[in-house]
CSV table of C-alpha atoms and ligand atoms in Angstrom, one decimal:
chain,number,residue,atom,x,y,z
M,1,UNK,CA,4.6,21.2,5.9
M,2,UNK,CA,2.3,19.3,8.4
M,3,UNK,CA,4.2,17.8,10.8
M,4,UNK,CA,3.5,15.4,13.7
M,5,UNK,CA,4.1,16.0,17.2
M,6,UNK,CA,4.4,12.9,19.2
M,7,UNK,CA,4.8,12.5,22.7
M,8,UNK,CA,6.5,9.4,24.0
M,9,UNK,CA,5.7,7.2,27.0
M,10,UNK,CA,2.2,5.9,26.3
M,11,UNK,CA,1.1,2.3,25.8
M,12,UNK,CA,-1.6,1.9,23.0
M,13,UNK,CA,-4.6,0.2,24.3
M,14,UNK,CA,-8.3,-0.2,22.9
M,15,UNK,CA,-10.0,-0.8,20.3
M,16,UNK,CA,-9.2,0.5,16.7
M,17,UNK,CA,-11.3,-0.4,13.2
M,18,UNK,CA,-9.4,-0.7,9.6
M,19,UNK,CA,-10.8,-0.1,6.7
M,20,UNK,CA,-10.1,-1.2,3.2
M,21,UNK,CA,-6.5,-1.5,1.5
M,22,UNK,CA,-5.1,1.1,0.0
M,23,UNK,CA,-3.6,-0.8,-2.3
M,24,UNK,CA,-6.4,-2.8,-3.7
M,25,UNK,CA,-8.9,0.2,-3.3
M,26,UNK,CA,-6.6,2.2,-5.9
M,27,UNK,CA,-6.7,-0.8,-8.5
M,28,UNK,CA,-10.1,-1.3,-7.9
M,29,UNK,CA,-10.8,2.0,-9.3
M,30,UNK,CA,-8.8,1.4,-12.0
M,31,UNK,CA,-10.2,-1.8,-13.1
M,32,UNK,CA,-13.7,0.1,-12.7
M,33,UNK,CA,-12.8,1.4,-16.0
M,34,UNK,CA,-13.0,-1.9,-17.9
M,35,UNK,CA,-17.2,-1.1,-17.8
M,36,UNK,CA,-19.1,1.3,-18.8
M,37,UNK,CA,-21.6,2.4,-16.0
M,38,UNK,CA,-21.7,2.6,-12.3
M,39,UNK,CA,-19.0,1.1,-10.3
M,40,UNK,CA,-19.5,1.3,-6.3
M,41,UNK,CA,-16.9,-0.1,-4.1
M,42,UNK,CA,-17.0,0.1,-0.5
M,43,UNK,CA,-14.4,0.5,2.8
M,44,UNK,CA,-12.0,2.7,0.5
M,45,UNK,CA,-9.8,4.8,2.7
M,46,UNK,CA,-10.1,8.7,2.9
M,47,UNK,CA,-6.5,9.6,1.7
M,48,UNK,CA,-4.5,11.2,-0.1
M,49,UNK,CA,-3.8,8.7,-2.8
M,50,UNK,CA,-7.6,7.9,-3.2
M,51,UNK,CA,-8.1,11.5,-3.6
M,52,UNK,CA,-5.7,11.5,-6.9
M,53,UNK,CA,-6.6,8.3,-8.5
M,54,UNK,CA,-10.2,10.0,-8.4
M,55,UNK,CA,-8.6,13.3,-10.2
M,56,UNK,CA,-6.5,10.4,-12.9
M,57,UNK,CA,-10.4,8.8,-13.2
M,58,UNK,CA,-12.2,12.3,-13.8
M,59,UNK,CA,-9.8,13.5,-16.2
M,60,UNK,CA,-10.2,10.1,-18.5
M,61,UNK,CA,-14.0,11.5,-18.4
M,62,UNK,CA,-15.6,9.1,-15.5
M,63,UNK,CA,-17.4,10.5,-12.5
M,64,UNK,CA,-16.1,9.9,-9.6
M,65,UNK,CA,-17.8,10.6,-5.9
M,66,UNK,CA,-16.4,9.6,-2.6
M,67,UNK,CA,-18.7,9.8,0.8
M,68,UNK,CA,-17.3,9.3,3.8
M,69,UNK,CA,-19.1,7.0,5.7
M,70,UNK,CA,-21.5,8.9,8.7
M,71,UNK,CA,-22.4,6.0,10.7
M,72,UNK,CA,-20.0,6.0,13.3
M,73,UNK,CA,-18.2,2.9,12.1
M,74,UNK,CA,-15.0,4.4,12.2
M,75,UNK,CA,-12.3,3.3,10.6
M,76,UNK,CA,-11.8,6.6,7.9
M,77,UNK,CA,-13.5,5.0,5.1
M,78,UNK,CA,-16.5,5.6,2.9
M,79,UNK,CA,-18.0,4.3,-0.6
M,80,UNK,CA,-16.4,5.6,-4.4
M,81,UNK,CA,-18.9,5.4,-7.1
M,82,UNK,CA,-17.3,5.3,-10.2
M,83,UNK,CA,-19.4,6.5,-13.2
M,84,UNK,CA,-17.5,5.4,-16.7
M,85,UNK,CA,-18.0,6.8,-20.0
M,86,UNK,CA,-18.8,4.5,-23.3
M,87,UNK,CA,-15.7,6.2,-24.5
M,88,UNK,CA,-13.1,7.3,-21.8
M,89,UNK,CA,-10.1,8.8,-22.7
M,90,UNK,CA,-6.8,7.3,-22.9
M,91,UNK,CA,-4.4,9.9,-22.0
M,92,UNK,CA,-3.1,10.3,-18.3
M,93,UNK,CA,-1.8,14.0,-17.1
M,94,UNK,CA,1.9,14.1,-15.8
M,95,UNK,CA,0.7,16.1,-12.9
M,96,UNK,CA,-1.1,13.7,-11.5
M,97,UNK,CA,0.7,10.6,-12.3
M,98,UNK,CA,4.2,11.6,-10.9
M,99,UNK,CA,2.5,11.7,-7.7
M,100,UNK,CA,1.6,8.6,-7.1
M,101,UNK,CA,3.3,5.5,-8.7
M,102,UNK,CA,-0.7,3.5,-8.4
M,103,UNK,CA,-1.5,5.3,-11.4
M,104,UNK,CA,0.1,3.0,-13.4
M,105,UNK,CA,-2.7,0.6,-12.9
M,106,UNK,CA,-4.6,2.5,-15.9
M,107,UNK,CA,-2.4,1.1,-18.1
M,108,UNK,CA,-3.7,-2.2,-18.6
M,109,UNK,CA,-7.6,-1.2,-18.6
M,110,UNK,CA,-7.2,1.8,-21.2
M,111,UNK,CA,-5.7,-0.4,-23.3
M,112,UNK,CA,-7.7,-3.4,-22.8
M,113,UNK,CA,-11.0,-1.1,-23.0
M,114,UNK,CA,-9.8,1.8,-25.5
M,115,UNK,CA,-6.9,0.0,-27.3
M,116,UNK,CA,-4.8,2.9,-26.7
M,117,UNK,CA,-3.3,4.8,-23.3
M,118,UNK,CA,-0.9,7.5,-22.9
M,119,UNK,CA,0.3,7.4,-19.2
M,120,UNK,CA,2.9,9.5,-17.6
M,121,UNK,CA,5.7,7.7,-15.9
M,122,UNK,CA,4.9,7.4,-12.9
M,123,UNK,CA,6.6,9.1,-9.4
M,124,UNK,CA,5.2,7.8,-6.1
M,125,UNK,CA,7.5,7.2,-3.3
M,126,UNK,CA,11.1,7.4,-3.3
M,127,UNK,CA,12.1,3.6,-2.4
M,128,UNK,CA,14.2,2.2,-5.3
M,129,UNK,CA,14.3,2.0,-8.9
M,130,UNK,CA,10.9,0.5,-9.2
M,131,UNK,CA,11.0,-0.2,-13.2
M,132,UNK,CA,7.9,-0.6,-15.5
M,133,UNK,CA,10.3,-3.5,-17.6
M,134,UNK,CA,7.3,-6.4,-17.0
M,135,UNK,CA,4.4,-4.4,-17.7
M,136,UNK,CA,5.5,-3.4,-20.4
M,137,UNK,CA,7.2,-6.6,-21.3
M,138,UNK,CA,3.8,-8.1,-20.8
M,139,UNK,CA,1.7,-6.0,-22.4
M,140,UNK,CA,3.6,-6.6,-25.6
M,141,UNK,CA,3.2,-10.6,-24.8
M,142,UNK,CA,-0.6,-9.2,-25.3
M,143,UNK,CA,0.1,-8.0,-28.7
M,144,UNK,CA,0.4,-4.1,-27.6
M,145,UNK,CA,3.2,-1.9,-28.8
M,146,UNK,CA,4.3,0.1,-26.4
M,147,UNK,CA,6.8,3.1,-26.9
M,148,UNK,CA,8.0,6.0,-24.5
M,149,UNK,CA,8.5,9.6,-25.3
M,150,UNK,CA,8.5,12.8,-23.4
M,151,UNK,CA,8.0,10.9,-20.2
M,152,UNK,CA,5.2,9.2,-21.3
M,153,UNK,CA,4.1,5.2,-21.9
M,154,UNK,CA,2.2,5.2,-24.8
M,155,UNK,CA,0.7,1.7,-25.7
M,156,UNK,CA,-1.5,0.9,-28.7
M,157,UNK,CA,-3.2,-2.5,-29.3
M,158,UNK,CA,-6.5,-2.2,-32.0
M,159,UNK,CA,-6.4,-6.2,-30.2
M,160,UNK,CA,-4.8,-7.7,-27.4
M,161,UNK,CA,-4.7,-11.7,-27.9
M,162,UNK,CA,-4.4,-14.3,-24.9
M,163,UNK,CA,-1.0,-15.7,-24.4
M,164,UNK,CA,1.3,-17.2,-21.7
M,165,UNK,CA,3.6,-14.5,-19.8
M,166,UNK,CA,6.2,-15.7,-16.9
M,167,UNK,CA,7.3,-12.3,-14.8
M,168,UNK,CA,10.6,-12.6,-13.6
M,169,UNK,CA,9.7,-11.3,-10.1
M,170,UNK,CA,6.2,-11.5,-8.7
M,171,UNK,CA,5.4,-7.8,-9.0
M,172,UNK,CA,2.1,-6.9,-7.9
M,173,UNK,CA,1.7,-4.1,-9.9
M,174,UNK,CA,2.7,-5.8,-13.5
M,175,UNK,CA,0.5,-8.8,-12.1
M,176,UNK,CA,-2.6,-6.4,-11.6
M,177,UNK,CA,-2.3,-4.5,-14.8
M,178,UNK,CA,-1.6,-7.5,-17.3
M,179,UNK,CA,-4.6,-9.5,-15.7
M,180,UNK,CA,-6.7,-6.2,-16.2
M,181,UNK,CA,-5.4,-6.1,-19.9
M,182,UNK,CA,-6.3,-10.1,-20.2
M,183,UNK,CA,-9.7,-9.7,-19.2
M,184,UNK,CA,-11.1,-8.2,-22.5
M,185,UNK,CA,-8.8,-9.7,-24.8
M,186,UNK,CA,-9.0,-12.5,-27.2
M,187,UNK,CA,-8.3,-16.0,-25.8
M,188,UNK,CA,-6.4,-17.1,-22.9
M,189,UNK,CA,-3.7,-15.4,-20.7
M,190,UNK,CA,-1.4,-17.3,-18.4
M,191,UNK,CA,0.4,-15.1,-15.8
M,192,UNK,CA,3.0,-17.5,-14.7
M,193,UNK,CA,5.3,-16.4,-11.2
M,194,UNK,CA,2.2,-14.1,-10.7
M,195,UNK,CA,2.1,-12.0,-7.4
M,196,UNK,CA,0.1,-14.0,-4.6
M,197,UNK,CA,-0.7,-10.7,-2.4
M,198,UNK,CA,-4.3,-10.2,-1.2
M,199,UNK,CA,-4.7,-7.7,-3.3
M,200,UNK,CA,-4.8,-9.6,-6.1
M,201,UNK,CA,-7.2,-11.9,-5.1
M,202,UNK,CA,-9.7,-8.8,-4.5
M,203,UNK,CA,-8.9,-7.5,-7.7
M,204,UNK,CA,-9.4,-11.0,-9.5
M,205,UNK,CA,-12.4,-11.4,-7.2
M,206,UNK,CA,-14.0,-7.9,-8.4
M,207,UNK,CA,-13.1,-8.5,-11.8
M,208,UNK,CA,-15.0,-11.9,-12.0
M,209,UNK,CA,-17.8,-10.6,-10.6
M,210,UNK,CA,-18.1,-7.8,-13.3
M,211,UNK,CA,-18.0,-11.0,-15.8
M,212,UNK,CA,-14.2,-11.8,-16.0
M,213,UNK,CA,-13.1,-15.2,-16.6
M,214,UNK,CA,-10.1,-15.5,-14.2
M,215,UNK,CA,-8.8,-18.8,-12.2
M,216,UNK,CA,-5.9,-19.1,-10.1
M,217,UNK,CA,-6.0,-16.1,-8.0
M,218,UNK,CA,-3.8,-15.7,-4.7
M,219,UNK,CA,-1.7,-18.8,-7.0
M,220,UNK,CA,1.5,-17.8,-8.4
M,221,UNK,CA,-0.1,-18.8,-12.0
M,222,UNK,CA,-3.2,-16.7,-12.8
M,223,UNK,CA,-5.5,-17.7,-16.2
M,224,UNK,CA,-7.3,-15.6,-18.0
M,225,UNK,CA,-10.1,-16.2,-20.1
M,226,UNK,CA,-11.0,-13.6,-22.1
M,227,UNK,CA,-14.6,-12.0,-22.6
M,228,UNK,CA,-16.3,-9.3,-24.7
M,229,UNK,CA,-17.5,-7.2,-21.8
M,230,UNK,CA,-17.6,-6.6,-18.4
M,231,UNK,CA,-21.1,-5.2,-16.1
M,232,UNK,CA,-20.1,-2.7,-13.0
M,233,UNK,CA,-20.6,-4.2,-9.6
M,234,UNK,CA,-20.4,-3.1,-6.2
M,235,UNK,CA,-17.6,-4.7,-4.4
M,236,UNK,CA,-16.2,-4.4,-0.8
M,237,UNK,CA,-12.3,-3.9,-0.5
M,238,UNK,CA,-10.3,-6.5,1.6
M,239,UNK,CA,-9.3,-5.1,4.6
M,240,UNK,CA,-5.6,-3.4,4.9
M,241,UNK,CA,-3.2,-5.8,6.6
M,242,UNK,CA,-0.4,-3.2,6.9
M,243,UNK,CA,-2.5,-0.6,8.5
M,244,UNK,CA,-3.3,-3.6,10.5
M,245,UNK,CA,-0.1,-4.6,10.9
M,246,UNK,CA,0.8,-1.1,11.8
M,247,UNK,CA,-1.4,-1.3,14.9
M,248,UNK,CA,0.0,-4.5,15.6
M,249,UNK,CA,3.6,-3.9,15.7
M,250,UNK,CA,2.6,-0.3,17.7
M,251,UNK,CA,1.0,-1.8,20.3
M,252,UNK,CA,4.1,-4.4,20.9
M,253,UNK,CA,6.6,-1.8,20.7
M,254,UNK,CA,4.8,0.5,23.0
M,255,UNK,CA,4.0,-2.2,25.7
M,256,UNK,CA,0.1,-1.9,24.7
M,257,UNK,CA,-2.9,-4.2,24.3
M,258,UNK,CA,-5.0,-3.4,21.3
M,259,UNK,CA,-7.9,-5.1,19.3
M,260,UNK,CA,-7.5,-4.5,15.4
M,261,UNK,CA,-11.3,-5.0,14.1
M,262,UNK,CA,-11.5,-5.9,10.8
M,263,UNK,CA,-7.9,-7.3,10.8
M,264,UNK,CA,-7.7,-10.7,8.6
M,265,UNK,CA,-4.5,-12.6,10.6
M,266,UNK,CA,-4.6,-14.9,7.6
M,267,UNK,CA,-3.0,-12.2,5.9
M,268,UNK,CA,-0.7,-11.5,8.5
M,269,UNK,CA,0.8,-14.6,9.2
M,270,UNK,CA,4.1,-14.5,9.1
M,271,UNK,CA,3.9,-11.0,10.8
M,272,UNK,CA,1.9,-12.0,13.5
M,273,UNK,CA,4.4,-15.0,14.0
M,274,UNK,CA,7.3,-12.3,14.2
M,275,UNK,CA,5.6,-10.7,16.8
M,276,UNK,CA,4.7,-13.9,19.0
M,277,UNK,CA,8.4,-14.7,19.1
M,278,UNK,CA,9.1,-11.1,20.3
M,279,UNK,CA,6.7,-12.0,23.1
M,280,UNK,CA,3.4,-10.7,22.2
M,281,UNK,CA,0.0,-12.0,23.0
M,282,UNK,CA,-1.7,-12.8,19.5
M,283,UNK,CA,-5.2,-13.9,19.4
M,284,UNK,CA,-8.0,-14.2,17.4
M,285,UNK,CA,-11.2,-12.5,18.9
M,286,UNK,CA,-14.8,-11.6,17.5
M,287,UNK,CA,-14.0,-9.3,14.5
M,288,UNK,CA,-10.5,-9.0,14.4
M,289,UNK,CA,-6.9,-9.4,16.4
M,290,UNK,CA,-6.1,-9.0,19.7
M,291,UNK,CA,-2.2,-8.1,20.1
M,292,UNK,CA,-0.6,-7.5,24.0
M,293,UNK,CA,2.8,-7.1,25.1
M,294,UNK,CA,3.7,-6.9,28.6
M,295,UNK,CA,7.5,-6.9,28.9
M,296,UNK,CA,9.9,-5.0,26.1
M,297,UNK,CA,9.7,-7.1,23.2
M,298,UNK,CA,12.8,-9.4,22.3
M,299,UNK,CA,14.5,-8.8,19.1
M,300,UNK,CA,13.4,-11.0,15.6
M,301,UNK,CA,14.9,-11.0,12.8
M,302,UNK,CA,12.9,-10.5,9.5
M,303,UNK,CA,13.1,-11.3,5.8
M,304,UNK,CA,11.2,-9.1,3.7
M,305,UNK,CA,9.5,-11.2,0.4
M,306,UNK,CA,6.3,-11.2,-1.8
M,307,UNK,CA,3.2,-12.3,0.0
M,308,UNK,CA,3.0,-14.8,2.2
M,309,UNK,CA,6.4,-13.7,3.2
M,310,UNK,CA,7.0,-10.7,5.6
M,311,UNK,CA,5.6,-7.6,3.6
M,312,UNK,CA,8.1,-4.9,2.2
M,313,UNK,CA,5.4,-2.6,3.9
M,314,UNK,CA,6.4,-3.4,7.2
M,315,UNK,CA,9.7,-3.4,7.0
M,316,UNK,CA,10.2,0.0,8.7
M,317,UNK,CA,8.1,-1.1,11.5
M,318,UNK,CA,9.7,-4.0,12.0
M,319,UNK,CA,13.2,-2.0,12.0
M,320,UNK,CA,11.7,0.6,14.6
M,321,UNK,CA,10.5,-2.5,16.8
M,322,UNK,CA,13.9,-4.1,17.1
M,323,UNK,CA,15.1,-0.7,17.6
M,324,UNK,CA,13.3,-0.9,21.3
M,325,UNK,CA,13.8,-4.9,21.6
M,326,UNK,CA,16.2,-6.4,24.0
M,327,UNK,CA,19.2,-8.2,21.5
M,328,UNK,CA,20.2,-7.8,17.9
M,329,UNK,CA,18.1,-8.1,15.1
M,330,UNK,CA,18.9,-8.7,11.4
M,331,UNK,CA,16.5,-7.4,8.9
M,332,UNK,CA,16.5,-8.3,5.4
M,333,UNK,CA,15.0,-6.3,2.6
M,334,UNK,CA,14.5,-8.2,-0.6
M,335,UNK,CA,12.1,-6.3,-2.4
M,336,UNK,CA,13.3,-2.5,-2.9
M,337,UNK,CA,16.5,-1.7,-2.8
M,338,UNK,CA,16.0,2.2,-1.2
M,339,UNK,CA,14.0,1.1,1.6
M,340,UNK,CA,16.4,1.7,4.0
M,341,UNK,CA,16.6,5.5,3.9
M,342,UNK,CA,14.2,6.2,6.8
M,343,UNK,CA,17.0,4.6,8.8
M,344,UNK,CA,19.0,7.8,9.2
M,345,UNK,CA,15.7,9.1,10.5
M,346,UNK,CA,15.5,6.8,12.8
M,347,UNK,CA,18.8,6.6,13.9
M,348,UNK,CA,18.6,10.6,15.1
M,349,UNK,CA,16.0,8.9,17.6
M,350,UNK,CA,19.2,7.1,19.2
M,351,UNK,CA,18.1,4.0,17.6
M,352,UNK,CA,21.3,1.7,16.9
M,353,UNK,CA,21.0,0.3,13.2
M,354,UNK,CA,24.0,-0.2,11.0
M,355,UNK,CA,22.8,-1.0,7.1
M,356,UNK,CA,25.4,-3.2,5.0
M,357,UNK,CA,23.4,-3.3,1.7
M,358,UNK,CA,20.2,-5.0,1.5
M,359,UNK,CA,20.6,-6.2,5.6
M,360,UNK,CA,20.3,-4.2,8.6
M,361,UNK,CA,21.7,-5.1,11.7
M,362,UNK,CA,19.6,-3.3,14.9
M,363,UNK,CA,20.9,-3.5,18.4
M,364,UNK,CA,18.0,-2.5,20.6
M,365,UNK,CA,18.0,0.4,23.2
M,366,UNK,CA,15.7,0.6,26.3
M,367,UNK,CA,14.2,3.8,25.2
M,368,UNK,CA,14.8,6.1,22.1
M,369,UNK,CA,15.4,9.7,22.6
M,370,UNK,CA,13.1,12.4,20.7
M,371,UNK,CA,14.2,14.3,17.8
M,372,UNK,CA,13.0,16.5,14.8
M,373,UNK,CA,13.0,13.7,12.1
M,374,UNK,CA,11.5,13.3,8.7
M,375,UNK,CA,9.1,10.7,6.9
M,376,UNK,CA,10.6,9.9,3.7
M,377,UNK,CA,7.7,7.9,2.2
M,378,UNK,CA,4.0,6.3,3.8
M,379,UNK,CA,5.5,3.7,5.5
M,380,UNK,CA,8.6,5.4,7.1
M,381,UNK,CA,6.4,8.1,8.1
M,382,UNK,CA,4.5,5.7,10.3
M,383,UNK,CA,7.5,3.9,11.4
M,384,UNK,CA,9.1,7.2,12.7
M,385,UNK,CA,5.8,8.0,14.7
M,386,UNK,CA,5.8,4.3,16.4
M,387,UNK,CA,9.4,5.0,17.2
M,388,UNK,CA,8.1,8.7,18.9
M,389,UNK,CA,6.0,7.1,20.7
M,390,UNK,CA,8.6,4.9,22.5
M,391,UNK,CA,10.7,8.2,22.5
M,392,UNK,CA,11.7,10.1,25.8
M,393,UNK,CA,10.0,13.8,25.1
M,394,UNK,CA,7.7,15.0,22.2
M,395,UNK,CA,9.0,13.9,18.3
M,396,UNK,CA,8.3,15.8,15.3
M,397,UNK,CA,7.9,13.8,12.2
M,398,UNK,CA,8.1,16.4,9.4
M,399,UNK,CA,6.6,15.9,5.8
M,400,UNK,CA,3.6,13.8,7.1
M,401,UNK,CA,1.3,14.5,4.2
M,402,UNK,CA,3.5,11.0,3.1
M,403,UNK,CA,1.6,9.5,5.7
M,404,UNK,CA,-1.8,10.9,4.5
M,405,UNK,CA,-0.9,8.9,1.3
M,406,UNK,CA,-1.9,5.4,3.3
M,407,UNK,CA,-3.4,5.8,6.7
M,408,UNK,CA,-7.2,7.4,6.9
M,409,UNK,CA,-7.0,9.6,10.3
M,410,UNK,CA,-3.7,8.1,11.6
M,411,UNK,CA,-3.2,10.7,14.3
M,412,UNK,CA,-7.2,10.7,15.2
M,413,UNK,CA,-6.8,6.6,15.4
M,414,UNK,CA,-3.8,6.9,17.3
M,415,UNK,CA,-5.7,9.5,20.0
M,416,UNK,CA,-8.2,6.5,20.0
M,417,UNK,CA,-5.5,4.6,21.5
M,418,UNK,CA,-4.2,6.9,24.1
M,419,UNK,CA,-1.2,8.2,22.2
M,420,UNK,CA,-1.1,12.1,22.3
M,421,UNK,CA,-0.1,13.0,18.5
M,422,UNK,CA,-0.9,16.7,17.5
M,423,UNK,CA,-1.0,17.9,14.0
M,424,UNK,CA,0.9,20.9,13.7
M,425,UNK,CA,1.8,23.0,10.4
M,426,UNK,CA,5.1,25.2,9.8
M,427,UNK,CA,7.0,26.8,7.2
M,428,UNK,CA,9.6,24.6,5.6
M,429,UNK,CA,12.3,27.0,5.7
M,430,UNK,CA,12.7,27.6,9.8
L,1,UD1,C1,3.0,-2.6,-4.9
L,1,UD1,C2,2.5,-1.9,-3.6
L,1,UD1,C3,3.8,-1.3,-2.4
L,1,UD1,C4,4.3,-2.8,-2.1
L,1,UD1,C5,4.9,-3.6,-3.4
L,1,UD1,C6,5.4,-5.0,-3.1
L,1,UD1,C7,0.8,-0.7,-4.3
L,1,UD1,C8,0.0,0.8,-5.0
L,1,UD1,N1,1.8,-0.6,-3.8
L,1,UD1,O1,4.1,-1.9,-5.5
L,1,UD1,O2,3.1,-1.0,-1.5
L,1,UD1,O3,5.6,-2.2,-1.4
L,1,UD1,O4,3.8,-4.0,-4.2
L,1,UD1,O5,4.5,-5.9,-2.0
L,1,UD1,O6,0.0,-1.9,-4.3
L,1,UD1,N2,9.7,-4.0,-10.5
L,1,UD1,C9,10.8,-3.9,-11.7
L,1,UD1,N3,9.8,-3.9,-12.9
L,1,UD1,C10,8.7,-3.9,-13.1
L,1,UD1,C11,7.9,-3.7,-12.0
L,1,UD1,C12,8.5,-4.2,-10.9
L,1,UD1,O7,11.9,-4.3,-11.6
L,1,UD1,O8,7.8,-3.8,-14.2
L,1,UD1,C13,10.6,-4.4,-9.4
L,1,UD1,C14,10.4,-2.9,-8.4
L,1,UD1,O9,11.6,-2.3,-8.8
L,1,UD1,C15,10.7,-3.4,-6.9
L,1,UD1,C16,10.0,-5.1,-7.0
L,1,UD1,O10,9.8,-4.9,-8.7
L,1,UD1,O11,12.0,-3.5,-6.8
L,1,UD1,C17,8.6,-5.2,-6.4
L,1,UD1,O12,7.6,-4.3,-7.2
L,1,UD1,P1,6.2,-4.2,-7.7
L,1,UD1,O13,5.5,-6.0,-6.9
L,1,UD1,O14,5.4,-4.3,-8.7
L,1,UD1,O15,5.3,-3.3,-6.7
L,1,UD1,P2,4.1,-2.2,-6.7
L,1,UD1,O16,3.3,-2.7,-7.6
L,1,UD1,O17,5.2,-1.1,-7.3
């Protein structure tokens, strides 16, 4: 098991470059399945989840080549080339899919392209039930027959036909899967109450470059006019707003001064406003955003919501921020019910947090106190590392393979900002 040993007490200072968003790159790779030939995706993060998606695509018969940038641009990104055969295979293995929920995003493209898909039911982060009912209901509306058997979702559709779909909740994954299925359907599909995340816009942009006819991406009504064929393209992934937000919150928590290169402030408006309310200086600078903090931050309330609301993926960092701020904050989680699980770990660092249903009441402390803690998911792991930077002594964050799923070069990036952090390895039983 890999661990981080984080020494508390340093402010994060300097510049950090952000590569493309994990939550976009994985879906862009899946979208490549919609056209035979070589699709190139730039600014793909060099992370475990991208390796898993590469393997998913390889087992579907694609050639996948990841080349990390060596031009010194930083950020831990690279270029992925996905070479898709005329007839991809349509079955994904359980051993891979259970490791990463985003594997489910091959479902829509495979049904559209092959008329069938057999996709293992996903695993991924332990952050709530994360049903697939909207993916399934939407595909059925498009004319597919979907059944669940022996741990697999099996969808068949000799022909997908455009229709209107109303999502119960603006699910990111369901919106993406349905749009990717609809681009090759016959006729027009309207997805209402669609997710509006920048990653949705990114995927729709790439699909449009591939020849799809999509309007309304970024609004809650997306209209897709089906076409008969798409062609491969070269596309650059949208910058990762969650990684950007992590560095921004880290700068505030440690009373530092960080320029986040390539951060897109328009994708982080609510989060950056919260940091301003906490007392930080947040300004747009050439090529990115600067976040600086001189004093101890003030507690701010946070409510997670689908975009453009405060992102649930930054909620652990918001709780960690409140834990070292002055006053009391109420943090409300509306997207994933299990997302407060990591709070038990934060409490081990001396944080004063009470959970009541989907609310956390956080009373800030001047300083936290180092202890061994466990990363329970990608973002919880990053939040615990930030908390470790604000603790006395050395905090050991274990199970950091979770962090490796989402943050390229995490510890190198932190060291570049002045933090003392080492990766260590130890046996699970000690
Ligand atoms: C994606 C992101 C994740 C982020 C989340 C919300 C990826 C790989 N992951 O996850 O980091 O936290 O968006 O911004 O892009 N739900 C259902 N039925 C469904 C689909 C979803 O009940 O058919 C529920 C989920 O359980 C959850 C909520 O809807 O409570 C939001 O899920 P969704 O937006 O689909 O998140 P993901 O696409 O899984």
